[in-house]
Coordinates of C-alpha atoms in Angstrom, one line a residue:
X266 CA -34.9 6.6 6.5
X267 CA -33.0 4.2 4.3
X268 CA -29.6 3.6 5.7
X269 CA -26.6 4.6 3.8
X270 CA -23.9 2.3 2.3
X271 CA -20.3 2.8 4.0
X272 CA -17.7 3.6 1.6
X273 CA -14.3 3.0 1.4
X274 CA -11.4 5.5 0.1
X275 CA -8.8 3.3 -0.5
X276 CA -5.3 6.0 -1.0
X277 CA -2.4 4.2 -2.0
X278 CA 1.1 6.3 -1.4
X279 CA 4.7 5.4 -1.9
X280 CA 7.2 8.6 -1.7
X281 CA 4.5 11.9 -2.3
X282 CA 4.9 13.6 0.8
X283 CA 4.0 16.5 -0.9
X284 CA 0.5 15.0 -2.6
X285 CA -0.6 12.9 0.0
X286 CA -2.4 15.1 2.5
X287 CA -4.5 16.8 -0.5
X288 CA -4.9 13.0 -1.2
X289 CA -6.5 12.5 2.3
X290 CA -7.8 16.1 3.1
X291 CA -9.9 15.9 0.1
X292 CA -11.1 12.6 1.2
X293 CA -12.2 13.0 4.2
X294 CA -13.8 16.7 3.3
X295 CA -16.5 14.5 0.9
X296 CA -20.0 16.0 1.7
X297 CA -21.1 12.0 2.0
X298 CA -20.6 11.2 5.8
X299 CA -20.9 7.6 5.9
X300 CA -17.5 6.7 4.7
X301 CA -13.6 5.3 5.8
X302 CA -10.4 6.5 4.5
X303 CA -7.8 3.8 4.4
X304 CA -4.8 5.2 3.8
X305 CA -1.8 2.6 2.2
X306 CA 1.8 3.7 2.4
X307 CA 4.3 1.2 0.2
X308 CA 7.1 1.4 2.4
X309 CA 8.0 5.3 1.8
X310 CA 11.3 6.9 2.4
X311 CA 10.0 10.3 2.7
X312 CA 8.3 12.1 5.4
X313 CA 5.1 10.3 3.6
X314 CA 4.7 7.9 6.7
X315 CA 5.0 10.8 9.8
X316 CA 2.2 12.9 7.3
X317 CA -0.2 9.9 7.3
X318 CA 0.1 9.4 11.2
X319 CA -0.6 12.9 12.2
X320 CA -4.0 12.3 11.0
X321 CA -4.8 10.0 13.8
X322 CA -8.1 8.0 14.1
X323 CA -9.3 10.4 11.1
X324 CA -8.3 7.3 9.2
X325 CA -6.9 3.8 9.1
X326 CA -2.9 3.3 7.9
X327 CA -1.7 0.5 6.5
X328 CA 2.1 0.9 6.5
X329 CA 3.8 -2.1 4.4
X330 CA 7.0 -2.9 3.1
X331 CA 7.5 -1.7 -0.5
X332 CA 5.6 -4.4 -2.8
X333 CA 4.0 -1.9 -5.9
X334 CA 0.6 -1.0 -6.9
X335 CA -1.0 -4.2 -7.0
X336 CA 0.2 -5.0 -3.1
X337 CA -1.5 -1.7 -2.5
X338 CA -4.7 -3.1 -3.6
X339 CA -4.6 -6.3 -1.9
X340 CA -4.0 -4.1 1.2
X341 CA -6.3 -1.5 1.0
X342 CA -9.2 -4.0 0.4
X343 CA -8.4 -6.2 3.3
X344 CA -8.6 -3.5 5.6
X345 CA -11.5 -1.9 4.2
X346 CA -15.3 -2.6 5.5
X347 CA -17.6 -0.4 2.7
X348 CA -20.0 -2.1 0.6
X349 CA -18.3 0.2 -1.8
X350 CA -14.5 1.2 -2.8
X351 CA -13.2 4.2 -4.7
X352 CA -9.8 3.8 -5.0
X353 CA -7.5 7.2 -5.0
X354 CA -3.7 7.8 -5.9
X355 CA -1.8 9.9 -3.5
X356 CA -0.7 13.0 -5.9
X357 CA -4.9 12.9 -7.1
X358 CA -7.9 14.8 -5.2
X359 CA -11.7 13.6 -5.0
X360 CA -13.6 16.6 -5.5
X361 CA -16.0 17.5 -2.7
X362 CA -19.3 16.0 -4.2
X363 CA -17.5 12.6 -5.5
X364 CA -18.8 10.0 -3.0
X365 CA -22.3 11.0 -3.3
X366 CA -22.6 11.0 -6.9
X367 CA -21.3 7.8 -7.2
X368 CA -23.2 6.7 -4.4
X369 CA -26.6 7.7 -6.3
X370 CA -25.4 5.9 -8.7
X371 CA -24.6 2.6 -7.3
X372 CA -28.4 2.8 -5.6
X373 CA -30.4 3.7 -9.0
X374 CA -28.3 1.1 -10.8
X375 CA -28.5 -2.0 -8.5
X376 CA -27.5 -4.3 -11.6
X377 CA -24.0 -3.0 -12.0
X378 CA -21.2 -3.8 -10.2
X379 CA -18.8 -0.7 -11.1
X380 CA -18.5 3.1 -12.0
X381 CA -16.3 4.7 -13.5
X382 CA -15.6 8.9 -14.6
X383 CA -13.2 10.9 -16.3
X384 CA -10.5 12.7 -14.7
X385 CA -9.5 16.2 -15.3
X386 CA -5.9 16.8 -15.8
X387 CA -3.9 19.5 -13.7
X388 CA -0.7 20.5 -13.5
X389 CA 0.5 20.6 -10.3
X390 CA 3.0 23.2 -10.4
X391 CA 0.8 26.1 -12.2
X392 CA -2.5 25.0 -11.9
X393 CA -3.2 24.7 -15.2
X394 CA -6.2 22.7 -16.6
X395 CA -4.0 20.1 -19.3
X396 CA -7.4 17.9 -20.2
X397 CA -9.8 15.4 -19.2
X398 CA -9.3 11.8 -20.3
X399 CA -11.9 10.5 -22.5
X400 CA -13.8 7.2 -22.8
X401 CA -15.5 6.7 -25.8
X402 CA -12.9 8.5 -28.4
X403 CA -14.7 7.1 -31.2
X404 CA -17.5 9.2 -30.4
X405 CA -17.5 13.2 -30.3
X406 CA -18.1 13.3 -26.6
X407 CA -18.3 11.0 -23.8
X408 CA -22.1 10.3 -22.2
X409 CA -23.2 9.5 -19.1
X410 CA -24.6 6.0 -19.4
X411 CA -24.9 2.0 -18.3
X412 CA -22.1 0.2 -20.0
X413 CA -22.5 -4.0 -20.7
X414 CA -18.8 -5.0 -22.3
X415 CA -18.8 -8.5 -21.7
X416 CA -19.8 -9.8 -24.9
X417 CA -17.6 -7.5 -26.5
X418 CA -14.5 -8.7 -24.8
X419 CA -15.5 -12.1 -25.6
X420 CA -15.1 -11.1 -29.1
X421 CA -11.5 -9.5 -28.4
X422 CA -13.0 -6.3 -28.4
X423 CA -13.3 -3.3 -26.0
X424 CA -14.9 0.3 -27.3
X425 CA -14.1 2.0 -24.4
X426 CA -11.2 3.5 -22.6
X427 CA -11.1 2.4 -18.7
X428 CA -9.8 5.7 -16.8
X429 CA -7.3 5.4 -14.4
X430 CA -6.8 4.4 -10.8
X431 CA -8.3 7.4 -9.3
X432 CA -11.5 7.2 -11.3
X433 CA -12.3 3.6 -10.4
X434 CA -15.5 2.9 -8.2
X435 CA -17.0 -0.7 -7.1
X436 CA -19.1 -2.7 -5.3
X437 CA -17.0 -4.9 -2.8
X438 CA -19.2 -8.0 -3.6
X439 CA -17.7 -7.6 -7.5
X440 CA -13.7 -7.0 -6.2
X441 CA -14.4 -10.3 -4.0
X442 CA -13.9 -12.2 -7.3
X443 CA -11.0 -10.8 -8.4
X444 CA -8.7 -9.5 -5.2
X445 CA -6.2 -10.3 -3.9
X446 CA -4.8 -10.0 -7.2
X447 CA -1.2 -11.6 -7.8
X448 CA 0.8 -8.9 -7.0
X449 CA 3.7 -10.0 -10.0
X450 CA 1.6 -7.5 -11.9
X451 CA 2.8 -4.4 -10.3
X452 CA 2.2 -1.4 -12.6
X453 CA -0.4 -3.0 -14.3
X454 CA -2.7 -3.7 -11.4
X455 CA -4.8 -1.2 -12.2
X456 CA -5.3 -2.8 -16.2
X457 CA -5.9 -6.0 -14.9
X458 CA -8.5 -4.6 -12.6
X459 CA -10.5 -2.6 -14.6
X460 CA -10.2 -5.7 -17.5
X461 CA -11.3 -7.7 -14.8
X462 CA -14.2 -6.3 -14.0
X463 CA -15.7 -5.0 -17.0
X464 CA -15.5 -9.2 -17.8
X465 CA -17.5 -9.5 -14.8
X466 CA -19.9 -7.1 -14.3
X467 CA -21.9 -4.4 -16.0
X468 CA -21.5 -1.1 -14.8
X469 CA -22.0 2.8 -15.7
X470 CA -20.0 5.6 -16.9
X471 CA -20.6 9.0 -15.2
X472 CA -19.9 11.4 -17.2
X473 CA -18.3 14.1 -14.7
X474 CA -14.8 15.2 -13.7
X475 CA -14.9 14.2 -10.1
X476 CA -11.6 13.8 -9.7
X477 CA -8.5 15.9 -10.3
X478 CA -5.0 13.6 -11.5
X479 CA -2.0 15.5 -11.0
X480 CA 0.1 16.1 -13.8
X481 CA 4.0 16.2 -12.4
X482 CA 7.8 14.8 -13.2
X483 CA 7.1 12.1 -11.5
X484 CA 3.9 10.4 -13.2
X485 CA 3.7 7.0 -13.5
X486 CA 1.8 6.9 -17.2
X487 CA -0.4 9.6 -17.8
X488 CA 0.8 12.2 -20.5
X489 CA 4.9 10.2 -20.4
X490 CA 6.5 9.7 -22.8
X491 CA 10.2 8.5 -24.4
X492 CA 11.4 4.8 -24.4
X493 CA 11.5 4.0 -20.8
X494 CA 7.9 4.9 -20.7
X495 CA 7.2 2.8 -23.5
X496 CA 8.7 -0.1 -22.1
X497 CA 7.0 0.3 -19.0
X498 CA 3.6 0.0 -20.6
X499 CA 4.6 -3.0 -23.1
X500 CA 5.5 -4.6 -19.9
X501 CA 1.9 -4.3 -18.1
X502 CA 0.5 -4.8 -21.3
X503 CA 2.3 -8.4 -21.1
X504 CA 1.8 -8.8 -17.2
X505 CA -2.2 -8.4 -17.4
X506 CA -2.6 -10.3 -21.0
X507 CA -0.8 -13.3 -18.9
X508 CA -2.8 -13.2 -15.7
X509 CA -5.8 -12.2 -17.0
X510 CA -5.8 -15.3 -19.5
X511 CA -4.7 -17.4 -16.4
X512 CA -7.8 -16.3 -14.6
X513 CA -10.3 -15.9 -17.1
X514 CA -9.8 -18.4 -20.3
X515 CA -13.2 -16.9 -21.8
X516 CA -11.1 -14.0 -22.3
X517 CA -8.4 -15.3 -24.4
X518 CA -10.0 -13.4 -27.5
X519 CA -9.1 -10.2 -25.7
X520 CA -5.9 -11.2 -24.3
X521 CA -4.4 -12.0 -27.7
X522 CA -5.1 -8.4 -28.5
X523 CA -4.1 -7.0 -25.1
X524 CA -0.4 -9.2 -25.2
X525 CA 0.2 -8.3 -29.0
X526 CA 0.0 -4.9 -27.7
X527 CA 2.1 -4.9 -25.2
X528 CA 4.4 -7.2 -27.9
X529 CA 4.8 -4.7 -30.6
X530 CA 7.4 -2.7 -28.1
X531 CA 9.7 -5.7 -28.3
X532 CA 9.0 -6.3 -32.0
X533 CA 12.0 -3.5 -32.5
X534 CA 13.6 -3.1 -29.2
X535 CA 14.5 -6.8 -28.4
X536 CA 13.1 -9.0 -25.2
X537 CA 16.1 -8.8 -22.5
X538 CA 16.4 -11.9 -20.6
X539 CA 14.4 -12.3 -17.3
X540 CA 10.7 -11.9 -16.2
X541 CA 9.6 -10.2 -19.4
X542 CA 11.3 -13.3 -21.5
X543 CA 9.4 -15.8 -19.4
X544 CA 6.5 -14.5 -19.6
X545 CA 6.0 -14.1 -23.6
X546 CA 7.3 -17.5 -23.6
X547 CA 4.9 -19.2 -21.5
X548 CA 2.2 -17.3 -22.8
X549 CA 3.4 -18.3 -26.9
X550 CA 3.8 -22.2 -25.1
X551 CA 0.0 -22.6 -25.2
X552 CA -1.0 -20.7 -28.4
X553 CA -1.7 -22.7 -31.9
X554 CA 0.1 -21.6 -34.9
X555 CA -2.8 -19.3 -36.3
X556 CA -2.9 -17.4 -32.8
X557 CA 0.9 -16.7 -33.1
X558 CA 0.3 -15.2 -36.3
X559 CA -2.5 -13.4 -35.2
X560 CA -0.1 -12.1 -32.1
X561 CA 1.9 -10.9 -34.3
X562 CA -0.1 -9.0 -37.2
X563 CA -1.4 -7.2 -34.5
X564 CA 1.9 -6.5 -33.0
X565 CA 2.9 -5.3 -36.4
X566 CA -0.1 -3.3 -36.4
X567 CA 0.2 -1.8 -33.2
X568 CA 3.5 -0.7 -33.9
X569 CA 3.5 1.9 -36.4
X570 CA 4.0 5.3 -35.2
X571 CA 1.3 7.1 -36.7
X572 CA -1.3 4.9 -35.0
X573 CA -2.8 7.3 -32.4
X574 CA -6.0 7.1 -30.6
X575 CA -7.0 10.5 -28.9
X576 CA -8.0 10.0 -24.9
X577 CA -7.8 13.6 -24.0
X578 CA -10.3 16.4 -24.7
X579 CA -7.8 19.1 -25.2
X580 CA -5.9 21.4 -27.7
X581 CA -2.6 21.5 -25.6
X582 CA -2.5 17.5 -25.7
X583 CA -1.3 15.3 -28.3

């Protein structure tokens, strides 16, 4: 009988006392047995910590001082042991069948180094269904299939949509060469992650909603809107392009495109003084004249408000 691989469910929580024991119930209720639930709390102020440690030796808590997402990672992965890691947020649910799917996957597809899925979109008050994110919105729909990008992002270019943190699956010997991860980056751990290892590794898309985001007040990204939420994203947009540059120079192609992006926010609203200054500057320091302009066309580009890619399959999103 070949042995299965151990898995680890990394949860990172900060203040959803109301999410996170669906987070950990639906975890540990996976129809795969041989699997850990590490469960990361980033120094809540809620009831999130007494929650977390009524489970008992169900799982392992981490309980930190508050350090943002990309701590949580750092975190998580020390104190994990699987040969592979599916990360989950604490207002998010795996469904049942999650672990062994993408453990099937992992073992017919001994090449690739990651898998990813789509999430479906819930509301948490009423239930109901919003969407499910998309990955290929230049196609009609999304397909199950092995995904190589690493050329393409040599190029500058990316046709796919990474999903986010509660869709991401990998093998621990690919995360090795990327975590820890600086933890400046914050918000945008989860960009520089995904980036990261698409650069590194093929992988495979699985074409099933195996997980279900919750859709609240309180979102971090998904389905936000308005100018705070704009600035939030220009600002990982800026965080990753820098690091991911830093750590990969092959990628520069990409990271033009990726810090333009994120640019074209402050293209109308300003750049305030502080980390956000620093780092545009340092990243424009070592950039020839022609990339500037580049940076900036694409800025431009990137900034005009009709420019909409859709990344939902859904009539009741926009």
């Amino acid at each position: 009988m070949v042995k299965q691989p151990l898995v680890s469910i990394i949860i990172n929580n900060y203040n959803y006392d109301r999410f996170v024991s669906q987070a950990i119930d639906s975890a540990l209720n996976q129809t795969y047995s041989s699997l850990e639930v590490i469960v990361v709390d980033d120094g809540s102020t809620d009831n999130s910590q007494k929650i977390i440690g009524n489970y008992g030796n169900s799982i392992i808590p981490v309980f930190k001082e508050n350090g943002d997402h990309a701590s949580t990672f750092n975190a998580g992965f020390l104190a994990s042991s699987g040969e592979i890691i599916c990360c989950l947020d604490a207002d998010d649910r795996f469904l049942p069948e999650k672990v062994t799917q993408v453990v099937e996957v992992f073992a017919s597809h001994l090449e690739i180094g990651w898998c990813f899925h789509p999430l479906k979109l819930v509301n948490t008050n009423n239930k109901e269904v919003l969407g499910v994110t998309r990955a290929f919105p230049q196609l009609n729909e999304d397909i199950s299939t092995s995904c190589d990008f690493r050329t393409q992002l040599r190029l500058g270019k990316l046709s796919f949509y990474p999903p986010s943190t509660s869709a991401l699956c990998f093998r621990r010997s690919l995360l090795k060469q990327i975590l820890p991860m600086p933890e400046i980056l914050r918000q945008a751990a989860d960009r520089y992650l995904t980036y990261g290892t698409l650069f590194l590794s093929p992988g495979f898309f699985l074409d099933r909603e195996l997980t279900i985001q919750g859709i609240h007040s309180t979102n971090d990204g998904t389905l936000q809107q308005g100018q705070k939420f704009r600035q939030k994203k220009a600002r990982n947009q800026v965080v990753a392009a820098y690091l991911l540059r830093s750590k990969f120079p092959e990628l520069v192609k990409f990271t033009n495109r990726l810090f333009a992006r994120g640019f074209s926010y402050y293209l109308f609203d300003g750049i305030k003084q502080g980390e956000e200054k620093k780092l545009i500057d340092d990243y424009y320091k070592s950039a020839t004249l022609s990339t500037k302009l580049t940076i900036l066309l694409i800025a431009i580009y990137h900034s005009r408000p009709w420019k909409k890619v859709q990344l939902y399959k859904s009539a009741t999103i926009e």
